[in-house]
């Protein structure tokens, strides 16, 4: 039975770093081959070319133009690629904010997700306080964050922490300062 594991959360929370840290241990713990699909890796160059043509800013990943024209097709392609790997029996880790989808409980909806029958799906919500996420975004100095940082007051209105009582499908991971015990617990949960 293939596994589909999402690492979701807002910018700067460390989703990609966490996925990179856990993919090897997950493969060893489960004996399953895994494919890692990071939205920024899959669509970064394409989005840069498209946004340069649309707005003149190849690093724009948060403007109304990006959100209206590229955001959803990127996620659709990301999920199509995940489904293709799952249908071949390859477990998949998907990395991306997916905040709209999480908010709407879509990643826990088999009809919306359309993963192959028998797929074991887990959704990890990676989070940390806004000020720490902002500081990490500044430190990483990724040009794709320039629009977000320049319009932080607008961007921050999209940030949320799903209430656990309303989102029982989520596995919450506070990435502020996790130690080995927290990583081991998350690995055990995902490998179960």
PDB file of N, CA and C in Angstrom, residues 19-98:
ATOM      1  N   UNK A  19      11.117  17.552   5.405  1.00  0.00           N
ATOM      2  CA  UNK A  19      10.914  16.436   4.471  1.00  0.00           C
ATOM      3  C   UNK A  19      12.243  15.806   4.079  1.00  0.00           C
ATOM      4  N   UNK A  20      13.243  16.633   3.809  1.00  0.00           N
ATOM      5  CA  UNK A  20      14.572  16.113   3.455  1.00  0.00           C
ATOM      6  C   UNK A  20      15.156  15.291   4.605  1.00  0.00           C
ATOM      7  N   UNK A  21      14.944  15.770   5.814  1.00  0.00           N
ATOM      8  CA  UNK A  21      15.500  15.068   6.974  1.00  0.00           C
ATOM      9  C   UNK A  21      14.833  13.704   7.187  1.00  0.00           C
ATOM     10  N   UNK A  22      13.537  13.615   6.866  1.00  0.00           N
ATOM     11  CA  UNK A  22      12.785  12.406   7.187  1.00  0.00           C
ATOM     12  C   UNK A  22      12.685  11.383   6.055  1.00  0.00           C
ATOM     13  N   UNK A  23      12.955  11.753   4.813  1.00  0.00           N
ATOM     14  CA  UNK A  23      12.713  10.812   3.717  1.00  0.00           C
ATOM     15  C   UNK A  23      13.588   9.558   3.830  1.00  0.00           C
ATOM     16  N   UNK A  24      14.848   9.716   4.137  1.00  0.00           N
ATOM     17  CA  UNK A  24      15.719   8.549   4.285  1.00  0.00           C
ATOM     18  C   UNK A  24      15.281   7.651   5.432  1.00  0.00           C
ATOM     19  N   UNK A  25      15.094   8.219   6.635  1.00  0.00           N
ATOM     20  CA  UNK A  25      14.602   7.391   7.740  1.00  0.00           C
ATOM     21  C   UNK A  25      13.245   6.736   7.451  1.00  0.00           C
ATOM     22  N   UNK A  26      12.363   7.429   6.724  1.00  0.00           N
ATOM     23  CA  UNK A  26      11.070   6.838   6.365  1.00  0.00           C
ATOM     24  C   UNK A  26      11.246   5.635   5.449  1.00  0.00           C
ATOM     25  N   UNK A  27      12.132   5.752   4.479  1.00  0.00           N
ATOM     26  CA  UNK A  27      12.364   4.624   3.571  1.00  0.00           C
ATOM     27  C   UNK A  27      12.934   3.435   4.336  1.00  0.00           C
ATOM     28  N   UNK A  28      13.858   3.703   5.265  1.00  0.00           N
ATOM     29  CA  UNK A  28      14.433   2.604   6.049  1.00  0.00           C
ATOM     30  C   UNK A  28      13.386   1.992   6.982  1.00  0.00           C
ATOM     31  N   UNK A  29      12.563   2.837   7.603  1.00  0.00           N
ATOM     32  CA  UNK A  29      11.578   2.340   8.578  1.00  0.00           C
ATOM     33  C   UNK A  29      10.443   1.565   7.915  1.00  0.00           C
ATOM     34  N   UNK A  30      10.056   1.970   6.710  1.00  0.00           N
ATOM     35  CA  UNK A  30       8.900   1.335   6.048  1.00  0.00           C
ATOM     36  C   UNK A  30       9.302   0.298   5.013  1.00  0.00           C
ATOM     37  N   UNK A  31      10.531   0.399   4.505  1.00  0.00           N
ATOM     38  CA  UNK A  31      10.950  -0.472   3.416  1.00  0.00           C
ATOM     39  C   UNK A  31      10.368  -0.059   2.077  1.00  0.00           C
ATOM     40  N   UNK A  32       9.718   1.102   2.032  1.00  0.00           N
ATOM     41  CA  UNK A  32       9.078   1.592   0.807  1.00  0.00           C
ATOM     42  C   UNK A  32       9.988   2.559   0.051  1.00  0.00           C
ATOM     43  N   UNK A  33       9.950   2.518  -1.299  1.00  0.00           N
ATOM     44  CA  UNK A  33      10.606   3.584  -2.056  1.00  0.00           C
ATOM     45  C   UNK A  33       9.741   4.839  -1.974  1.00  0.00           C
ATOM     46  N   UNK A  34      10.371   5.981  -1.847  1.00  0.00           N
ATOM     47  CA  UNK A  34       9.656   7.255  -1.778  1.00  0.00           C
ATOM     48  C   UNK A  34      10.168   8.195  -2.849  1.00  0.00           C
ATOM     49  N   UNK A  35       9.268   8.988  -3.371  1.00  0.00           N
ATOM     50  CA  UNK A  35       9.588  10.080  -4.283  1.00  0.00           C
ATOM     51  C   UNK A  35       9.260  11.370  -3.545  1.00  0.00           C
ATOM     52  N   UNK A  36      10.146  12.365  -3.616  1.00  0.00           N
ATOM     53  CA  UNK A  36       9.886  13.658  -2.986  1.00  0.00           C
ATOM     54  C   UNK A  36       9.495  14.661  -4.065  1.00  0.00           C
ATOM     55  N   UNK A  37       8.328  15.262  -3.912  1.00  0.00           N
ATOM     56  CA  UNK A  37       7.825  16.259  -4.859  1.00  0.00           C
ATOM     57  C   UNK A  37       7.670  17.584  -4.132  1.00  0.00           C
ATOM     58  N   UNK A  38       8.578  18.496  -4.392  1.00  0.00           N
ATOM     59  CA  UNK A  38       8.546  19.828  -3.788  1.00  0.00           C
ATOM     60  C   UNK A  38       8.014  20.799  -4.844  1.00  0.00           C
ATOM     61  N   UNK A  39       6.967  21.519  -4.508  1.00  0.00           N
ATOM     62  CA  UNK A  39       6.340  22.428  -5.465  1.00  0.00           C
ATOM     63  C   UNK A  39       7.350  23.420  -6.044  1.00  0.00           C
ATOM     64  N   UNK A  40       8.216  23.956  -5.202  1.00  0.00           N
ATOM     65  CA  UNK A  40       9.169  24.958  -5.686  1.00  0.00           C
ATOM     66  C   UNK A  40      10.183  24.352  -6.653  1.00  0.00           C
ATOM     67  N   UNK A  41      10.592  23.114  -6.412  1.00  0.00           N
ATOM     68  CA  UNK A  41      11.533  22.459  -7.318  1.00  0.00           C
ATOM     69  C   UNK A  41      10.861  22.134  -8.648  1.00  0.00           C
ATOM     70  N   UNK A  42       9.648  21.586  -8.582  1.00  0.00           N
ATOM     71  CA  UNK A  42       8.950  21.190  -9.808  1.00  0.00           C
ATOM     72  C   UNK A  42       8.558  22.371 -10.681  1.00  0.00           C
ATOM     73  N   UNK A  43       8.132  23.470 -10.058  1.00  0.00           N
ATOM     74  CA  UNK A  43       7.560  24.566 -10.842  1.00  0.00           C
ATOM     75  C   UNK A  43       8.330  25.874 -10.750  1.00  0.00           C
ATOM     76  N   UNK A  44       9.426  25.899 -10.019  1.00  0.00           N
ATOM     77  CA  UNK A  44      10.160  27.140  -9.826  1.00  0.00           C
ATOM     78  C   UNK A  44      10.600  27.820 -11.110  1.00  0.00           C
ATOM     79  N   UNK A  45      11.251  27.078 -11.990  1.00  0.00           N
ATOM     80  CA  UNK A  45      11.751  27.682 -13.236  1.00  0.00           C
ATOM     81  C   UNK A  45      10.610  28.062 -14.172  1.00  0.00           C
ATOM     82  N   UNK A  46       9.593  27.201 -14.235  1.00  0.00           N
ATOM     83  CA  UNK A  46       8.438  27.517 -15.075  1.00  0.00           C
ATOM     84  C   UNK A  46       7.738  28.777 -14.567  1.00  0.00           C
ATOM     85  N   UNK A  47       7.507  28.836 -13.264  1.00  0.00           N
ATOM     86  CA  UNK A  47       6.818  29.992 -12.696  1.00  0.00           C
ATOM     87  C   UNK A  47       7.633  31.266 -12.889  1.00  0.00           C
ATOM     88  N   UNK A  48       8.949  31.155 -12.787  1.00  0.00           N
ATOM     89  CA  UNK A  48       9.793  32.330 -13.006  1.00  0.00           C
ATOM     90  C   UNK A  48       9.611  32.868 -14.421  1.00  0.00           C
ATOM     91  N   UNK A  49       9.604  31.969 -15.401  1.00  0.00           N
ATOM     92  CA  UNK A  49       9.421  32.399 -16.792  1.00  0.00           C
ATOM     93  C   UNK A  49       8.030  32.980 -17.010  1.00  0.00           C
ATOM     94  N   UNK A  50       7.024  32.317 -16.450  1.00  0.00           N
ATOM     95  CA  UNK A  50       5.645  32.802 -16.631  1.00  0.00           C
ATOM     96  C   UNK A  50       5.436  34.143 -15.957  1.00  0.00           C
ATOM     97  N   UNK A  51       5.944  34.302 -14.737  1.00  0.00           N
ATOM     98  CA  UNK A  51       5.741  35.570 -14.035  1.00  0.00           C
ATOM     99  C   UNK A  51       6.560  36.694 -14.660  1.00  0.00           C
ATOM    100  N   UNK A  52       7.720  36.367 -15.204  1.00  0.00           N
ATOM    101  CA  UNK A  52       8.484  37.395 -15.924  1.00  0.00           C
ATOM    102  C   UNK A  52       7.684  37.904 -17.114  1.00  0.00           C
ATOM    103  N   UNK A  53       7.007  36.996 -17.805  1.00  0.00           N
ATOM    104  CA  UNK A  53       6.195  37.389 -18.957  1.00  0.00           C
ATOM    105  C   UNK A  53       4.943  38.150 -18.528  1.00  0.00           C
ATOM    106  N   UNK A  54       4.330  37.742 -17.414  1.00  0.00           N
ATOM    107  CA  UNK A  54       3.079  38.359 -16.983  1.00  0.00           C
ATOM    108  C   UNK A  54       3.271  39.680 -16.245  1.00  0.00           C
ATOM    109  N   UNK A  55       4.289  39.733 -15.365  1.00  0.00           N
ATOM    110  CA  UNK A  55       4.429  40.920 -14.507  1.00  0.00           C
ATOM    111  C   UNK A  55       5.798  41.583 -14.599  1.00  0.00           C
ATOM    112  N   UNK A  56       6.738  40.923 -15.272  1.00  0.00           N
ATOM    113  CA  UNK A  56       8.090  41.465 -15.321  1.00  0.00           C
ATOM    114  C   UNK A  56       8.924  41.081 -14.109  1.00  0.00           C
ATOM    115  N   UNK A  57       8.352  40.335 -13.162  1.00  0.00           N
ATOM    116  CA  UNK A  57       9.063  39.939 -11.952  1.00  0.00           C
ATOM    117  C   UNK A  57       9.126  38.416 -11.878  1.00  0.00           C
ATOM    118  N   UNK A  58      10.261  37.818 -12.255  1.00  0.00           N
ATOM    119  CA  UNK A  58      10.353  36.354 -12.250  1.00  0.00           C
ATOM    120  C   UNK A  58      10.298  35.741 -10.851  1.00  0.00           C
ATOM    121  N   UNK A  59      10.504  36.549  -9.819  1.00  0.00           N
ATOM    122  CA  UNK A  59      10.517  36.028  -8.450  1.00  0.00           C
ATOM    123  C   UNK A  59       9.174  36.143  -7.742  1.00  0.00           C
ATOM    124  N   UNK A  60       8.180  36.677  -8.416  1.00  0.00           N
ATOM    125  CA  UNK A  60       6.866  36.893  -7.809  1.00  0.00           C
ATOM    126  C   UNK A  60       6.145  35.564  -7.633  1.00  0.00           C
ATOM    127  N   UNK A  61       5.837  35.222  -6.363  1.00  0.00           N
ATOM    128  CA  UNK A  61       5.064  34.014  -6.064  1.00  0.00           C
ATOM    129  C   UNK A  61       3.878  34.307  -5.143  1.00  0.00           C
ATOM    130  N   UNK A  62       3.517  35.595  -5.004  1.00  0.00           N
ATOM    131  CA  UNK A  62       2.441  35.919  -4.068  1.00  0.00           C
ATOM    132  C   UNK A  62       1.510  37.028  -4.529  1.00  0.00           C
ATOM    133  N   UNK A  63       1.779  37.619  -5.671  1.00  0.00           N
ATOM    134  CA  UNK A  63       0.931  38.722  -6.119  1.00  0.00           C
ATOM    135  C   UNK A  63      -0.444  38.198  -6.533  1.00  0.00           C
ATOM    136  N   UNK A  64      -1.417  39.092  -6.655  1.00  0.00           N
ATOM    137  CA  UNK A  64      -2.729  38.664  -7.159  1.00  0.00           C
ATOM    138  C   UNK A  64      -2.644  37.975  -8.525  1.00  0.00           C
ATOM    139  N   UNK A  65      -1.725  38.407  -9.386  1.00  0.00           N
ATOM    140  CA  UNK A  65      -1.570  37.784 -10.701  1.00  0.00           C
ATOM    141  C   UNK A  65      -1.127  36.334 -10.553  1.00  0.00           C
ATOM    142  N   UNK A  66      -0.117  36.086  -9.719  1.00  0.00           N
ATOM    143  CA  UNK A  66       0.338  34.718  -9.488  1.00  0.00           C
ATOM    144  C   UNK A  66      -0.789  33.866  -8.911  1.00  0.00           C
ATOM    145  N   UNK A  67      -1.443  34.388  -7.884  1.00  0.00           N
ATOM    146  CA  UNK A  67      -2.495  33.623  -7.218  1.00  0.00           C
ATOM    147  C   UNK A  67      -3.654  33.304  -8.162  1.00  0.00           C
ATOM    148  N   UNK A  68      -3.942  34.214  -9.082  1.00  0.00           N
ATOM    149  CA  UNK A  68      -5.070  34.008 -10.000  1.00  0.00           C
ATOM    150  C   UNK A  68      -4.733  33.072 -11.156  1.00  0.00           C
ATOM    151  N   UNK A  69      -3.467  33.077 -11.609  1.00  0.00           N
ATOM    152  CA  UNK A  69      -3.151  32.365 -12.845  1.00  0.00           C
ATOM    153  C   UNK A  69      -2.238  31.139 -12.705  1.00  0.00           C
ATOM    154  N   UNK A  70      -1.385  31.101 -11.695  1.00  0.00           N
ATOM    155  CA  UNK A  70      -0.415  30.003 -11.611  1.00  0.00           C
ATOM    156  C   UNK A  70      -0.575  29.114 -10.385  1.00  0.00           C
ATOM    157  N   UNK A  71      -1.072  29.647  -9.310  1.00  0.00           N
ATOM    158  CA  UNK A  71      -1.117  28.890  -8.054  1.00  0.00           C
ATOM    159  C   UNK A  71      -1.851  27.559  -8.227  1.00  0.00           C
ATOM    160  N   UNK A  72      -3.081  27.587  -8.680  1.00  0.00           N
ATOM    161  CA  UNK A  72      -3.865  26.349  -8.784  1.00  0.00           C
ATOM    162  C   UNK A  72      -3.306  25.367  -9.809  1.00  0.00           C
ATOM    163  N   UNK A  73      -2.898  25.816 -11.006  1.00  0.00           N
ATOM    164  CA  UNK A  73      -2.303  24.848 -11.934  1.00  0.00           C
ATOM    165  C   UNK A  73      -1.031  24.188 -11.391  1.00  0.00           C
ATOM    166  N   UNK A  74      -0.223  24.941 -10.615  1.00  0.00           N
ATOM    167  CA  UNK A  74       0.957  24.325 -10.008  1.00  0.00           C
ATOM    168  C   UNK A  74       0.552  23.197  -9.068  1.00  0.00           C
ATOM    169  N   UNK A  75      -0.419  23.449  -8.210  1.00  0.00           N
ATOM    170  CA  UNK A  75      -0.850  22.420  -7.269  1.00  0.00           C
ATOM    171  C   UNK A  75      -1.517  21.250  -7.979  1.00  0.00           C
ATOM    172  N   UNK A  76      -2.283  21.514  -9.013  1.00  0.00           N
ATOM    173  CA  UNK A  76      -2.904  20.431  -9.776  1.00  0.00           C
ATOM    174  C   UNK A  76      -1.836  19.545 -10.402  1.00  0.00           C
ATOM    175  N   UNK A  77      -0.812  20.152 -10.980  1.00  0.00           N
ATOM    176  CA  UNK A  77       0.283  19.378 -11.559  1.00  0.00           C
ATOM    177  C   UNK A  77       1.063  18.604 -10.511  1.00  0.00           C
ATOM    178  N   UNK A  78       1.261  19.218  -9.357  1.00  0.00           N
ATOM    179  CA  UNK A  78       1.940  18.551  -8.251  1.00  0.00           C
ATOM    180  C   UNK A  78       1.179  17.295  -7.833  1.00  0.00           C
ATOM    181  N   UNK A  79      -0.137  17.421  -7.693  1.00  0.00           N
ATOM    182  CA  UNK A  79      -0.951  16.271  -7.291  1.00  0.00           C
ATOM    183  C   UNK A  79      -1.071  15.238  -8.407  1.00  0.00           C
ATOM    184  N   UNK A  80      -1.125  15.678  -9.666  1.00  0.00           N
ATOM    185  CA  UNK A  80      -1.124  14.727 -10.780  1.00  0.00           C
ATOM    186  C   UNK A  80       0.149  13.881 -10.761  1.00  0.00           C
ATOM    187  N   UNK A  81       1.287  14.521 -10.499  1.00  0.00           N
ATOM    188  CA  UNK A  81       2.564  13.807 -10.452  1.00  0.00           C
ATOM    189  C   UNK A  81       2.582  12.837  -9.275  1.00  0.00           C
ATOM    190  N   UNK A  82       2.035  13.260  -8.146  1.00  0.00           N
ATOM    191  CA  UNK A  82       1.946  12.361  -6.987  1.00  0.00           C
ATOM    192  C   UNK A  82       1.084  11.145  -7.320  1.00  0.00           C
ATOM    193  N   UNK A  83      -0.079  11.371  -7.946  1.00  0.00           N
ATOM    194  CA  UNK A  83      -0.976  10.258  -8.292  1.00  0.00           C
ATOM    195  C   UNK A  83      -0.301   9.273  -9.246  1.00  0.00           C
ATOM    196  N   UNK A  84       0.451   9.809 -10.191  1.00  0.00           N
ATOM    197  CA  UNK A  84       1.134   8.935 -11.151  1.00  0.00           C
ATOM    198  C   UNK A  84       2.130   8.025 -10.438  1.00  0.00           C
ATOM    199  N   UNK A  85       2.918   8.584  -9.510  1.00  0.00           N
ATOM    200  CA  UNK A  85       3.869   7.774  -8.757  1.00  0.00           C
ATOM    201  C   UNK A  85       3.152   6.760  -7.881  1.00  0.00           C
ATOM    202  N   UNK A  86       2.077   7.194  -7.214  1.00  0.00           N
ATOM    203  CA  UNK A  86       1.319   6.277  -6.358  1.00  0.00           C
ATOM    204  C   UNK A  86       0.751   5.111  -7.153  1.00  0.00           C
ATOM    205  N   UNK A  87       0.275   5.394  -8.371  1.00  0.00           N
ATOM    206  CA  UNK A  87      -0.299   4.320  -9.197  1.00  0.00           C
ATOM    207  C   UNK A  87       0.760   3.305  -9.605  1.00  0.00           C
ATOM    208  N   UNK A  88       2.026   3.688  -9.556  1.00  0.00           N
ATOM    209  CA  UNK A  88       3.138   2.785  -9.862  1.00  0.00           C
ATOM    210  C   UNK A  88       3.661   2.087  -8.607  1.00  0.00           C
ATOM    211  N   UNK A  89       3.002   2.355  -7.470  1.00  0.00           N
ATOM    212  CA  UNK A  89       3.411   1.728  -6.220  1.00  0.00           C
ATOM    213  C   UNK A  89       4.523   2.443  -5.489  1.00  0.00           C
ATOM    214  N   UNK A  90       4.809   3.674  -5.889  1.00  0.00           N
ATOM    215  CA  UNK A  90       5.875   4.458  -5.260  1.00  0.00           C
ATOM    216  C   UNK A  90       5.240   5.427  -4.276  1.00  0.00           C
ATOM    217  N   UNK A  91       5.661   5.353  -3.016  1.00  0.00           N
ATOM    218  CA  UNK A  91       5.171   6.290  -2.013  1.00  0.00           C
ATOM    219  C   UNK A  91       5.696   7.684  -2.312  1.00  0.00           C
ATOM    220  N   UNK A  92       4.937   8.688  -1.869  1.00  0.00           N
ATOM    221  CA  UNK A  92       5.245  10.069  -2.249  1.00  0.00           C
ATOM    222  C   UNK A  92       5.201  10.985  -1.037  1.00  0.00           C
ATOM    223  N   UNK A  93       6.186  11.876  -0.965  1.00  0.00           N
ATOM    224  CA  UNK A  93       6.160  13.002  -0.040  1.00  0.00           C
ATOM    225  C   UNK A  93       5.930  14.245  -0.881  1.00  0.00           C
ATOM    226  N   UNK A  94       4.908  15.000  -0.554  1.00  0.00           N
ATOM    227  CA  UNK A  94       4.576  16.243  -1.252  1.00  0.00           C
ATOM    228  C   UNK A  94       4.865  17.404  -0.312  1.00  0.00           C
ATOM    229  N   UNK A  95       5.627  18.380  -0.793  1.00  0.00           N
ATOM    230  CA  UNK A  95       5.968  19.550   0.002  1.00  0.00           C
ATOM    231  C   UNK A  95       5.399  20.787  -0.666  1.00  0.00           C
ATOM    232  N   UNK A  96       4.582  21.515   0.066  1.00  0.00           N
ATOM    233  CA  UNK A  96       4.018  22.764  -0.432  1.00  0.00           C
ATOM    234  C   UNK A  96       3.093  23.343   0.614  1.00  0.00           C
ATOM    235  N   UNK A  97       2.852  24.635   0.545  1.00  0.00           N
ATOM    236  CA  UNK A  97       1.965  25.246   1.553  1.00  0.00           C
ATOM    237  C   UNK A  97       0.585  24.582   1.619  1.00  0.00           C
ATOM    238  N   UNK A  98      -0.075  24.448   0.477  1.00  0.00           N
ATOM    239  CA  UNK A  98      -1.391  23.799   0.399  1.00  0.00           C
ATOM    240  C   UNK A  98      -2.359  24.312   1.461  1.00  0.00           C
TER     241      UNK A  98
END
